[in-house]
Short mmCIF file of C-alpha atoms and ligand atoms in Angstrom, two decimals:
data_model
loop_
_atom_site.label_atom_id
_atom_site.label_comp_id
_atom_site.label_asym_id
_atom_site.label_seq_id
_atom_site.Cartn_x
_atom_site.Cartn_y
_atom_site.Cartn_z
CA MET X 3 75.46 72.02 93.26
CA LEU X 4 72.78 70.81 95.60
CA SER X 5 69.99 73.25 96.51
CA ILE X 6 67.10 72.92 98.92
CA GLU X 7 64.67 75.75 99.49
CA TRP X 8 62.74 76.26 102.70
CA THR X 9 59.70 78.38 103.52
CA ALA X 10 58.08 78.93 106.88
CA THR X 11 54.75 77.77 105.45
CA ASP X 12 55.83 74.69 103.47
CA GLY X 13 59.05 73.64 105.24
CA TRP X 14 61.82 72.02 103.16
CA LEU X 15 61.01 71.67 99.45
CA ALA X 16 62.36 68.98 97.10
CA PRO X 17 66.18 68.94 96.83
CA ARG X 18 67.73 69.59 93.42
CA ILE X 19 71.16 68.81 92.03
CA THR X 20 71.93 71.12 89.10
CA PRO X 21 74.99 72.43 87.29
CA TYR X 22 76.91 75.05 89.31
CA GLN X 23 75.17 78.35 88.63
CA ASN X 24 74.58 81.89 89.87
CA LEU X 25 71.90 82.52 92.44
CA SER X 26 69.23 85.07 91.62
CA LEU X 27 68.21 86.96 94.75
CA ASP X 28 66.22 90.09 95.47
CA PRO X 29 68.57 92.89 96.64
CA ALA X 30 66.43 93.19 99.77
CA SER X 31 67.13 89.54 100.74
CA CYS X 32 67.91 89.45 104.44
CA VAL X 33 71.26 87.64 103.92
CA PHE X 34 72.68 90.83 102.36
CA HIS X 35 71.60 93.13 105.17
CA TYR X 36 71.62 91.22 108.44
CA SER X 37 74.05 88.35 107.74
CA PHE X 38 71.61 85.48 107.91
CA GLU X 39 74.29 83.04 106.77
CA CYS X 40 76.02 79.98 108.18
CA PHE X 41 78.21 77.38 106.57
CA GLU X 42 80.32 74.27 106.99
CA GLY X 43 83.63 73.04 105.66
CA MET X 44 84.18 69.33 105.13
CA LYS X 45 85.96 67.04 102.69
CA ALA X 46 85.32 63.86 100.72
CA TYR X 47 88.26 61.52 100.19
CA VAL X 48 88.75 58.61 97.80
CA ASP X 49 89.89 55.35 99.40
CA PRO X 50 92.20 52.73 97.85
CA ASN X 51 89.14 50.90 96.45
CA GLY X 52 88.00 54.03 94.62
CA ARG X 53 85.10 54.69 97.00
CA THR X 54 84.34 58.20 98.25
CA ARG X 55 84.33 58.76 102.01
CA LEU X 56 83.16 61.64 104.16
CA PHE X 57 84.98 62.22 107.45
CA ARG X 58 82.63 62.44 110.47
CA PRO X 59 79.86 64.27 108.56
CA ASP X 60 77.55 63.90 111.57
CA ARG X 61 79.73 66.43 113.41
CA ASN X 62 79.40 69.00 110.59
CA MET X 63 75.65 68.43 110.42
CA ALA X 64 75.27 68.98 114.16
CA ARG X 65 77.38 72.16 113.98
CA LEU X 66 75.46 73.54 110.99
CA ASN X 67 72.17 72.93 112.79
CA SER X 68 73.52 74.65 115.89
CA SER X 69 74.71 77.64 113.80
CA SER X 70 71.45 77.94 111.84
CA ALA X 71 69.28 77.66 114.95
CA ARG X 72 71.23 80.49 116.60
CA ILE X 73 70.50 82.89 113.73
CA ALA X 74 66.81 81.93 113.39
CA LEU X 75 67.33 79.87 110.22
CA PRO X 76 65.66 76.45 109.91
CA THR X 77 67.26 73.19 111.02
CA PHE X 78 67.20 69.94 109.03
CA ASP X 79 67.67 66.19 109.33
CA GLY X 80 71.46 65.71 109.35
CA LYS X 81 71.32 62.10 108.15
CA GLN X 82 69.14 62.95 105.13
CA PHE X 83 71.30 65.95 104.26
CA THR X 84 74.44 63.79 104.49
CA ASP X 85 72.85 61.30 102.07
CA LEU X 86 72.17 64.14 99.62
CA ILE X 87 75.74 65.40 99.94
CA GLY X 88 76.88 61.82 99.27
CA LYS X 89 74.88 61.85 96.00
CA LEU X 90 76.50 65.16 94.97
CA VAL X 91 79.96 63.83 95.79
CA GLU X 92 79.33 60.70 93.71
CA LEU X 93 78.46 62.92 90.73
CA ASP X 94 81.63 64.97 91.25
CA LYS X 95 83.86 61.98 91.97
CA ALA X 96 85.76 62.30 88.69
CA PHE X 97 87.18 65.60 89.97
CA ILE X 98 88.91 64.00 92.98
CA PRO X 99 92.39 62.69 92.16
CA ASN X 100 92.81 59.28 93.82
CA LYS X 101 95.98 60.34 95.65
CA ARG X 102 96.82 61.03 99.25
CA GLY X 103 96.51 64.74 99.99
CA TYR X 104 93.76 65.31 97.43
CA ALA X 105 90.09 65.66 98.31
CA LEU X 106 86.83 67.31 97.36
CA TYR X 107 86.21 70.31 99.60
CA ILE X 108 82.50 70.58 100.41
CA ARG X 109 80.86 73.84 101.42
CA PRO X 110 77.30 73.48 102.76
CA THR X 111 75.80 76.96 103.11
CA MET X 112 72.51 78.27 104.42
CA ILE X 113 71.20 81.77 103.73
CA GLY X 114 68.07 83.68 104.66
CA THR X 115 66.33 84.71 101.42
CA GLN X 116 63.33 86.62 102.75
CA LYS X 117 62.89 89.86 100.78
CA THR X 118 62.46 92.38 103.52
CA LEU X 119 64.37 95.19 105.16
CA GLY X 120 62.49 94.59 108.40
CA VAL X 121 64.68 92.83 110.93
CA GLY X 122 63.09 89.55 111.93
CA PRO X 123 63.25 85.79 111.51
CA PRO X 124 63.57 84.85 107.82
CA GLY X 125 60.40 83.36 106.32
CA SER X 126 62.42 81.69 103.58
CA ALA X 127 65.88 80.20 103.28
CA LEU X 128 68.13 78.37 100.85
CA LEU X 129 70.42 75.51 101.83
CA TYR X 130 72.97 74.75 99.13
CA VAL X 131 76.21 72.85 98.70
CA ILE X 132 79.09 73.65 96.39
CA CYS X 133 82.34 71.70 96.01
CA SER X 134 85.84 72.17 94.77
CA PRO X 135 88.74 69.75 94.32
CA VAL X 136 91.67 70.54 96.63
CA GLY X 137 95.26 69.41 96.61
CA PRO X 138 97.66 68.78 99.50
CA TYR X 139 98.03 71.73 101.88
CA TYR X 140 101.75 71.00 102.20
CA PRO X 141 102.78 69.61 98.81
CA THR X 142 106.46 69.62 99.79
CA GLY X 143 106.05 68.66 103.45
CA PHE X 144 105.14 70.71 106.52
CA LYS X 145 106.04 74.38 106.63
CA ALA X 146 105.91 75.69 110.19
CA ILE X 147 104.32 79.12 110.60
CA THR X 148 104.84 82.15 112.83
CA LEU X 149 101.91 83.92 114.47
CA GLU X 150 101.24 87.40 115.71
CA ALA X 151 99.27 87.36 118.95
CA THR X 152 96.52 89.95 118.42
CA THR X 153 96.19 92.10 121.53
CA TYR X 154 93.99 94.90 120.10
CA ALA X 155 90.97 92.89 118.83
CA VAL X 156 89.02 89.83 120.00
CA ARG X 157 87.35 87.17 117.86
CA ALA X 158 84.72 86.02 120.34
CA TRP X 159 83.49 86.68 123.86
CA PRO X 160 81.42 84.98 126.58
CA GLY X 161 77.74 84.97 125.69
CA GLY X 162 78.58 85.67 122.04
CA VAL X 163 78.52 83.39 119.01
CA GLY X 164 82.18 82.41 118.62
CA ASP X 165 81.22 78.73 118.70
CA LYS X 166 78.97 79.13 115.64
CA LYS X 167 80.11 78.94 112.04
CA ILE X 168 78.24 82.02 110.90
CA GLY X 169 79.59 84.31 108.18
CA SER X 170 79.39 87.34 110.44
CA ASN X 171 82.16 85.83 112.62
CA TYR X 172 84.60 85.79 109.72
CA ALA X 173 84.60 89.15 107.91
CA PRO X 174 85.75 91.12 111.01
CA CYS X 175 88.69 88.73 111.44
CA ILE X 176 90.31 89.56 108.12
CA LEU X 177 91.75 92.95 109.06
CA PRO X 178 93.80 91.66 112.03
CA GLN X 179 95.02 88.82 109.78
CA GLN X 180 96.03 91.37 107.13
CA GLN X 181 97.83 93.41 109.77
CA ALA X 182 99.71 90.32 110.94
CA ALA X 183 100.56 89.42 107.33
CA LYS X 184 101.89 92.95 106.71
CA ARG X 185 104.32 92.41 109.56
CA GLY X 186 105.45 89.08 108.10
CA PHE X 187 103.33 86.60 110.09
CA GLN X 188 101.37 83.83 108.38
CA GLN X 189 98.47 83.93 110.86
CA ASN X 190 97.26 85.77 113.91
CA LEU X 191 96.62 84.22 117.29
CA TRP X 192 93.36 85.19 118.98
CA LEU X 193 93.65 85.96 122.68
CA PHE X 194 90.92 86.81 125.16
CA GLY X 195 90.71 89.04 128.19
CA GLU X 196 93.24 90.90 130.28
CA GLU X 197 94.71 87.51 131.17
CA ASN X 198 95.53 87.00 127.45
CA TYR X 199 93.95 83.55 127.33
CA VAL X 200 95.05 81.64 124.22
CA THR X 201 91.99 80.75 122.14
CA GLU X 202 92.35 79.98 118.40
CA VAL X 203 94.77 80.58 115.58
CA GLY X 204 93.34 82.25 112.44
CA THR X 205 90.57 79.81 111.51
CA MET X 206 92.02 76.83 113.33
CA ASN X 207 91.90 75.48 116.87
CA LEU X 208 95.18 75.50 118.75
CA PHE X 209 97.05 72.74 120.56
CA VAL X 210 100.11 73.22 122.78
CA ALA X 211 102.34 70.46 124.16
CA TRP X 212 104.41 71.30 127.22
CA VAL X 213 105.65 69.97 130.52
CA ASN X 214 103.12 71.20 133.07
CA LYS X 215 104.89 73.23 135.73
CA SER X 216 102.80 72.04 138.69
CA THR X 217 102.44 68.35 137.81
CA GLY X 218 105.78 67.90 136.05
CA LYS X 219 103.87 65.78 133.52
CA LYS X 220 103.73 66.18 129.77
CA GLU X 221 100.45 67.75 128.71
CA LEU X 222 98.65 68.38 125.41
CA ILE X 223 96.35 71.28 126.00
CA THR X 224 93.68 73.16 124.04
CA ALA X 225 91.18 75.85 125.03
CA PRO X 226 87.86 74.53 126.42
CA LEU X 227 84.52 74.74 124.59
CA ASP X 228 83.18 77.63 126.65
CA GLY X 229 81.18 79.19 123.81
CA THR X 230 84.06 81.33 122.49
CA ILE X 231 85.79 78.50 120.60
CA LEU X 232 84.63 76.91 117.35
CA GLU X 233 83.97 73.26 118.07
CA GLY X 234 86.40 71.96 115.46
CA VAL X 235 85.80 68.46 114.12
CA THR X 236 89.58 68.11 113.80
CA ARG X 237 90.01 69.39 117.37
CA GLU X 238 87.62 66.76 118.71
CA SER X 239 89.35 64.06 116.65
CA VAL X 240 92.86 65.11 117.73
CA LEU X 241 91.75 65.04 121.38
CA GLN X 242 90.38 61.53 121.02
CA LEU X 243 93.42 60.21 119.12
CA ALA X 244 95.72 61.85 121.69
CA LYS X 245 93.84 60.18 124.55
CA GLU X 246 94.20 56.80 122.81
CA THR X 247 97.94 57.24 122.17
CA LEU X 248 99.74 59.89 124.26
CA GLY X 249 97.27 59.30 127.09
CA LYS X 250 98.50 55.70 127.36
CA GLU X 251 102.09 57.01 127.55
CA GLY X 252 101.28 59.05 130.65
CA TRP X 253 100.45 62.40 129.03
CA ASP X 254 97.62 64.53 130.34
CA ILE X 255 95.21 65.58 127.59
CA SER X 256 93.50 68.76 128.75
CA GLU X 257 90.73 71.09 127.66
CA ARG X 258 91.18 74.11 129.86
CA LYS X 259 92.09 77.77 129.78
CA PHE X 260 95.75 78.75 129.53
CA THR X 261 97.46 82.08 128.97
CA MET X 262 100.10 83.49 126.68
CA GLN X 263 102.22 84.22 129.77
CA GLU X 264 102.13 80.51 130.68
CA MET X 265 103.29 79.68 127.15
CA LYS X 266 106.10 82.20 127.38
CA ASN X 267 107.17 80.87 130.78
CA ALA X 268 107.19 77.33 129.38
CA ALA X 269 109.35 78.49 126.45
CA ASP X 270 111.75 80.39 128.74
CA GLU X 271 112.08 77.40 131.05
CA GLY X 272 112.57 74.87 128.25
CA ARG X 273 109.21 73.20 128.99
CA LEU X 274 107.47 74.13 125.72
CA LEU X 275 107.49 71.10 123.42
CA GLU X 276 105.29 71.87 120.44
CA ALA X 277 102.32 73.86 119.12
CA PHE X 278 100.03 73.39 116.13
CA GLY X 279 96.75 74.55 114.68
CA SER X 280 94.06 72.04 113.72
CA GLY X 281 91.37 72.30 111.05
CA THR X 282 89.78 70.58 108.07
CA ALA X 283 91.88 72.40 105.46
CA ALA X 284 95.38 71.55 106.71
CA VAL X 285 94.50 68.90 109.37
CA VAL X 286 97.46 70.22 111.41
CA SER X 287 99.59 73.30 110.92
CA PRO X 288 102.86 73.33 112.93
CA ILE X 289 103.82 76.59 114.64
CA LYS X 290 107.40 77.70 115.19
CA GLY X 291 106.95 81.03 116.90
CA ILE X 292 104.46 83.52 118.32
CA GLU X 293 105.15 87.20 118.64
CA TRP X 294 103.50 88.53 121.77
CA LYS X 295 103.87 92.07 123.12
CA GLY X 296 106.91 92.66 120.93
CA GLU X 297 108.75 89.48 121.95
CA MET X 298 109.11 86.23 120.01
CA VAL X 299 108.08 83.10 121.87
CA ASN X 300 109.97 80.36 120.06
CA VAL X 301 108.29 76.97 119.71
CA PRO X 302 110.61 73.97 119.19
CA LEU X 303 110.50 71.84 116.03
CA GLN X 304 111.92 68.38 115.61
CA GLU X 305 115.49 68.81 114.39
CA GLY X 306 115.79 69.04 110.64
CA THR X 307 112.01 69.20 110.14
CA GLU X 308 109.30 71.85 109.98
CA SER X 309 107.10 70.16 112.55
CA GLY X 310 106.97 68.65 116.00
CA PRO X 311 106.51 64.90 116.51
CA ILE X 312 102.89 65.10 117.67
CA ALA X 313 101.73 67.11 114.63
CA GLN X 314 103.45 64.57 112.37
CA LYS X 315 101.83 61.63 114.13
CA VAL X 316 98.39 63.28 114.16
CA MET X 317 98.62 64.04 110.43
CA GLN X 318 99.51 60.42 109.71
CA MET X 319 96.73 58.99 111.89
CA MET X 320 94.08 61.37 110.57
CA ASN X 321 95.03 60.78 106.93
CA ASP X 322 95.02 57.02 107.47
CA ILE X 323 91.44 57.23 108.72
CA GLN X 324 90.29 59.83 106.16
CA TYR X 325 91.68 57.90 103.20
CA GLY X 326 90.29 54.60 104.45
CA HIS X 327 93.51 52.87 105.42
CA VAL X 328 92.06 51.89 108.79
CA GLU X 329 89.53 49.12 108.29
CA GLY X 330 86.12 49.74 109.83
CA HIS X 331 87.05 52.91 111.71
CA PRO X 332 83.93 54.51 113.24
CA TRP X 333 84.81 57.97 111.79
CA ARG X 334 84.69 56.92 108.18
C1 PLP L 422 87.29 79.76 113.68
C2 PLP L 422 87.61 78.35 113.37
N1 PLP L 422 88.18 77.57 114.31
C3 PLP L 422 88.46 76.27 114.08
C4 PLP L 422 88.19 75.67 112.87
C5 PLP L 422 88.52 74.22 112.67
O1 PLP L 422 87.34 73.45 112.60
P1 PLP L 422 87.31 72.06 111.82
O2 PLP L 422 88.33 71.20 112.48
O3 PLP L 422 85.92 71.55 112.01
O4 PLP L 422 87.64 72.36 110.41
C6 PLP L 422 87.61 76.45 111.84
C7 PLP L 422 87.36 75.85 110.52
O5 PLP L 422 86.30 75.46 110.23
C8 PLP L 422 87.30 77.80 112.10
O6 PLP L 422 86.71 78.55 111.16
#
């Protein structure tokens, strides 16, 4: 693990890479009482030449700095921190099987360590990174999921911190996910407001492909970054890849609000084409149905498969870049 301590008086101290080990913290440490914690999730991949590659680490660094700044934790130099993560990954390289689908999951974490029960900005912090090898999310091919649209709880709200990757955003989301699981759904879908705006799915961003009723054009749509949506690195990448591919085929690629009712109407009128979640863990997660207000909104899949064509294409393109099969790609 990589550890870097920070104090308000001395700033960042020398980084250390040590064996994975327990932390020793005073029980009064502010992380335990007031949730001074933020984190990132990223992966290192091994390319055909045996080299390790991080996927767009600058985006994770920017997001971690934005999260830490919001909860009065210190910020850091993203480039230097990426170099340190690179050193850790090199040391752990033997744990990453050199096969498509396998990677080293990297979890940068920052906590406030100040020993005080007084509520205030932490005078000390610890930035650390742990890793774990991960295998393919879908070892036997895609498995489309069903969602329960949560109408009794919200994940984020305007003026809140839904766009930050802070621990305190995650614990309250488990209960609705457990409730959905109890009723047989793999994930819950987060809605917002009386309009039932579609926001995110579990801990993934959400994409919907449909034929837009007013323009008659095919559209790939995702909720806009209005402060309530986590700014997914995969989301941003999918949007860009979609603009470069579907965009050239006449599709509209949109970041704007849309409602569950609009999705239901599209399904009822045969205009709904596909839906999938996007995130670092799975890259894309095809969706086959959403239960909303007691009714199932069915999402089409490509015949004989557990996915739609866009999710399949996105997975292929993303993996090609992540595993270094695209020479000189800027996201390597
Ligand atoms: C709430 C939430 N939304 C979306 C995402 C997807 O983000 P990314 O693509 O950066 O993994 C995550 C995962 O980090 C998340 O926790």
